[in-house]
Short mmCIF file of C-alpha atoms in Angstrom, two decimals:
data_model
loop_
_atom_site.label_atom_id
_atom_site.label_comp_id
_atom_site.label_asym_id
_atom_site.label_seq_id
_atom_site.Cartn_x
_atom_site.Cartn_y
_atom_site.Cartn_z
CA MET A 934 0.06 0.01 0.15
CA ASN A 935 1.30 3.35 -1.06
CA THR A 936 -1.60 5.90 -0.28
CA ILE A 937 -3.67 6.80 2.56
CA LEU A 938 -6.45 9.41 3.16
CA GLY A 939 -6.19 11.99 5.89
CA THR A 940 -7.47 15.61 7.17
CA LYS A 941 -5.44 18.83 7.15
CA LEU A 942 -5.20 20.19 10.38
CA GLY A 943 -2.66 23.00 9.81
CA MET A 944 0.74 23.88 9.81
CA SER A 945 3.20 24.04 12.99
CA GLN A 946 6.89 24.11 13.10
CA ILE A 947 9.43 21.39 15.16
CA PHE A 948 12.87 21.48 15.64
CA ASN A 949 15.48 19.07 14.30
CA GLU A 950 18.70 17.97 15.63
CA SER A 951 20.41 21.36 14.55
CA ALA A 952 18.00 23.24 16.40
CA ARG A 953 16.75 24.53 13.02
CA ALA A 954 12.96 25.47 12.79
CA LEU A 955 11.01 23.11 10.23
CA PRO A 956 7.95 24.36 8.84
CA VAL A 957 5.38 21.30 8.87
CA THR A 958 2.10 20.75 7.76
CA VAL A 959 0.30 18.46 10.41
CA ILE A 960 -2.13 15.63 8.67
CA LYS A 961 -4.51 13.54 10.47
CA ALA A 962 -3.91 10.24 8.27
CA GLY A 963 -6.21 7.45 8.57
CA PRO A 964 -7.07 5.30 10.08
CA CYS A 965 -8.55 4.36 6.81
CA ARG A 966 -10.89 1.11 6.28
CA VAL A 967 -10.75 -0.84 2.97
CA VAL A 968 -14.37 -1.18 1.09
CA GLN A 969 -13.64 -2.86 -1.75
CA VAL A 970 -10.54 -5.32 -3.35
CA LYS A 971 -10.57 -5.23 -6.86
CA THR A 972 -8.51 -8.05 -8.66
CA ALA A 973 -7.22 -8.84 -12.14
CA GLU A 974 -9.17 -12.01 -12.57
CA ASN A 975 -12.70 -10.37 -11.73
CA ASP A 976 -11.80 -6.77 -12.62
CA GLY A 977 -8.76 -6.65 -15.07
CA TYR A 978 -6.37 -4.88 -12.47
CA GLN A 979 -5.56 -4.59 -8.90
CA ALA A 980 -6.45 -1.89 -6.62
CA VAL A 981 -8.04 -1.43 -3.24
CA GLN A 982 -10.96 1.11 -2.36
CA LEU A 983 -10.41 3.29 0.87
CA THR A 984 -12.50 5.20 3.38
CA LEU A 985 -11.85 7.63 5.96
CA GLU A 986 -14.68 9.56 7.73
CA VAL A 987 -17.97 8.00 8.88
CA GLN A 988 -21.48 9.54 7.47
CA LYS A 989 -25.01 8.82 8.99
CA PRO A 990 -26.21 6.14 7.12
CA ALA A 991 -29.71 7.77 6.03
CA LYS A 992 -27.64 10.62 4.21
CA VAL A 993 -26.43 8.28 1.17
CA ASN A 994 -28.55 6.46 -1.38
CA ASN A 995 -29.51 2.75 -1.39
CA ALA A 996 -26.83 1.68 -3.73
CA VAL A 997 -24.28 3.56 -1.58
CA ALA A 998 -25.06 2.02 1.32
CA GLY A 999 -25.12 -1.49 -0.07
CA HIS A 1000 -21.49 -1.10 -1.14
CA PHE A 1001 -20.60 -0.37 1.95
CA ALA A 1002 -22.43 -2.52 3.70
CA LYS A 1003 -21.52 -5.57 1.38
CA ALA A 1004 -17.89 -4.92 3.22
CA GLY A 1005 -19.20 -4.44 6.67
CA VAL A 1006 -18.22 -0.69 6.56
CA THR A 1007 -20.21 2.24 8.05
CA PRO A 1008 -21.01 4.97 4.99
CA SER A 1009 -18.71 7.73 4.31
CA PRO A 1010 -18.45 10.85 1.95
CA HIS A 1011 -15.17 9.96 0.66
CA LEU A 1012 -14.36 6.90 -1.17
CA VAL A 1013 -11.08 7.04 -2.96
CA GLU A 1014 -9.28 3.81 -5.36
CA THR A 1015 -5.97 3.29 -5.07
CA LEU A 1016 -3.63 1.04 -7.64
CA VAL A 1017 -1.70 -2.11 -5.74
CA ASP A 1018 0.84 -4.61 -6.65
CA ASP A 1019 -0.86 -7.25 -5.02
CA SER A 1020 -4.38 -7.09 -3.88
CA SER A 1021 -4.61 -10.48 -2.11
CA ARG A 1022 -2.75 -8.94 0.87
CA PHE A 1023 -6.09 -6.87 1.79
CA GLU A 1024 -9.69 -7.71 3.09
CA PRO A 1025 -12.54 -5.48 2.85
CA GLY A 1026 -13.47 -4.07 6.44
CA SER A 1027 -9.68 -4.23 7.41
CA THR A 1028 -7.75 -1.12 8.56
CA ILE A 1029 -4.92 0.70 7.36
CA ASN A 1030 -2.99 3.09 9.48
CA VAL A 1031 -0.40 5.56 8.79
CA ASP A 1032 2.52 3.78 9.96
CA GLU A 1033 1.71 1.05 7.71
CA VAL A 1034 2.49 3.27 4.72
CA PHE A 1035 5.09 5.89 5.67
CA GLN A 1036 8.11 6.02 7.78
CA PRO A 1037 10.16 9.46 8.41
CA GLY A 1038 13.06 10.43 5.58
CA VAL A 1039 10.37 9.24 2.64
CA ARG A 1040 9.14 11.59 0.02
CA ALA A 1041 5.20 12.06 -0.58
CA ASP A 1042 2.67 13.75 -3.21
CA VAL A 1043 0.12 15.08 -1.28
CA THR A 1044 -3.33 15.82 -3.47
CA GLY A 1045 -6.20 18.31 -2.49
CA VAL A 1046 -8.58 20.82 -3.12
CA SER A 1047 -6.85 24.22 -3.27
CA LYS A 1048 -8.79 27.12 -1.48
CA GLY A 1049 -11.12 28.91 -3.55
CA LYS A 1050 -10.78 32.82 -4.18
CA GLY A 1051 -13.36 33.66 -5.67
CA PHE A 1052 -13.28 35.55 -9.14
CA ALA A 1053 -9.81 37.31 -9.42
CA GLY A 1054 -8.20 39.88 -11.42
CA VAL A 1055 -4.88 39.21 -13.48
CA MET A 1056 -2.61 40.47 -11.13
CA LYS A 1057 -3.80 37.97 -8.50
CA ARG A 1058 -4.63 35.14 -10.38
CA HIS A 1059 -1.72 35.37 -13.01
CA ASN A 1060 0.66 37.52 -11.02
CA PHE A 1061 0.72 40.58 -13.55
CA ALA A 1062 2.67 43.85 -13.10
CA GLY A 1063 -0.22 46.15 -13.53
CA GLN A 1064 0.31 49.00 -15.22
CA CYS A 1065 1.95 52.24 -14.41
CA ALA A 1066 0.78 54.31 -11.03
CA SER A 1067 1.37 57.74 -12.98
CA HIS A 1068 1.71 59.75 -16.18
CA GLY A 1069 -2.23 59.92 -16.87
CA ASN A 1070 -3.24 56.47 -16.07
CA HIS A 1071 -6.49 57.05 -14.37
CA LYS A 1072 -8.29 54.17 -12.23
CA LYS A 1073 -6.35 51.43 -14.65
CA HIS A 1074 -3.61 50.47 -12.15
CA ARG A 1075 -4.79 46.80 -11.91
CA ALA A 1076 -6.05 46.33 -15.67
CA GLY A 1077 -4.77 43.70 -17.47
CA GLY A 1078 -4.17 45.96 -20.68
CA ALA A 1079 -5.03 44.90 -24.37
CA ILE A 1080 -5.90 41.41 -25.13
CA GLY A 1081 -6.28 41.55 -29.18
CA ALA A 1082 -3.41 40.51 -31.79
CA CYS A 1083 -4.36 43.60 -34.27
CA ALA A 1084 -5.96 43.10 -37.37
CA THR A 1085 -5.13 39.48 -38.18
CA PRO A 1086 -5.83 37.31 -36.60
CA SER A 1087 -8.82 39.66 -35.29
CA ARG A 1088 -9.55 37.56 -32.22
CA VAL A 1089 -8.22 36.39 -29.19
CA PHE A 1090 -6.10 33.74 -28.86
CA LYS A 1091 -7.56 30.56 -26.65
CA GLY A 1092 -5.76 30.12 -23.18
CA LYS A 1093 -5.27 34.09 -22.75
CA ALA A 1094 -4.43 34.77 -19.30
CA MET A 1095 -7.60 36.97 -18.12
CA PRO A 1096 -9.47 37.60 -15.05
CA GLY A 1097 -11.84 34.60 -13.78
CA ARG A 1098 -12.32 32.34 -11.31
CA MET A 1099 -9.29 31.55 -8.84
CA GLY A 1100 -8.44 28.56 -6.73
CA ALA A 1101 -10.95 25.56 -5.55
CA GLN A 1102 -8.84 23.08 -8.06
CA ARG A 1103 -7.61 19.37 -7.68
CA THR A 1104 -3.91 20.61 -6.99
CA THR A 1105 -0.79 17.99 -6.45
CA VAL A 1106 2.34 19.27 -4.37
CA LEU A 1107 5.51 16.61 -5.04
CA ASN A 1108 8.32 15.31 -3.11
CA LEU A 1109 7.42 16.69 0.27
CA GLU A 1110 9.42 15.26 3.17
CA VAL A 1111 7.95 12.83 5.84
CA VAL A 1112 9.34 14.36 9.00
CA LYS A 1113 7.76 12.29 11.73
CA VAL A 1114 4.87 9.83 12.21
CA LEU A 1115 3.32 9.75 15.27
CA ALA A 1116 1.29 6.21 14.77
CA GLU A 1117 -0.68 6.45 18.42
CA GLU A 1118 -2.13 9.84 17.65
CA GLY A 1119 -2.38 9.15 13.69
CA LEU A 1120 -0.39 12.23 12.69
CA LEU A 1121 1.67 12.59 10.07
CA LEU A 1122 3.95 15.77 9.64
CA LEU A 1123 5.17 17.08 6.33
CA ARG A 1124 7.69 19.89 5.76
CA GLY A 1125 6.31 22.31 3.38
CA ALA A 1126 2.75 23.49 2.35
CA VAL A 1127 -0.43 21.08 1.93
CA PRO A 1128 -3.12 22.45 -0.58
CA GLY A 1129 -6.48 23.18 0.95
CA PRO A 1130 -8.11 24.70 3.85
CA LYS A 1131 -8.11 23.25 7.51
CA GLY A 1132 -10.08 19.88 7.57
CA GLY A 1133 -9.83 19.93 3.88
CA LEU A 1134 -9.73 15.84 2.81
CA VAL A 1135 -6.03 15.26 1.13
CA MET A 1136 -4.47 12.05 -0.23
CA ILE A 1137 -1.07 11.28 0.85
CA ARG A 1138 0.83 8.65 -1.52
CA LYS A 1139 4.50 7.86 -1.94
CA ALA A 1140 6.30 10.15 -4.35
CA VAL A 1141 6.60 9.12 -8.08
CA LYS A 1142 9.48 11.41 -9.01
CA SER A 1143 11.32 10.97 -5.63
CA GLY A 1144 14.70 12.81 -5.85
CA GLY A 1145 13.53 14.08 -9.31
#
């Protein structure tokens, strides 16, 4: 298993052996429950479905409730499927803890939904420099400027950086160092920032480009 689900608790700092402060993100990782095990014989590939939190059974429809009931697991609003090398090692209803997946010193990729910023201008959304603040500029300091391409081709090119909705997108941060694993508390401390707000769901997996 190389993946576990968790909840972002926020940021803190710890001190290493050289008394240097390291910024870390604290994640309540696991315990995750196995809902379904997919095999190459039945499904054509090997994977495991994981769930994290518990939801009231009355808030799910009959199809979802039956899927969880088949594994003897309480329904959850989150269900994530991850590929594994050998699915025969897992059983529906079993539990996966954070210390079974990560150890201090390894690298991890964290996926979450970034904070929503609403409608933003080009300076905030695309890091534009803005226009000059003098010489006759009248209330256009944060405007994006011209967007056309003259008479030819007389249109705006696709992908032009313009104002629009910012954030609230699936985002992955690569190669975060696992500083500490607190197995009893189920906490995972990663060096650096993790996408999403406090309380947001994140998926942590072993780095696919470690050291790259």
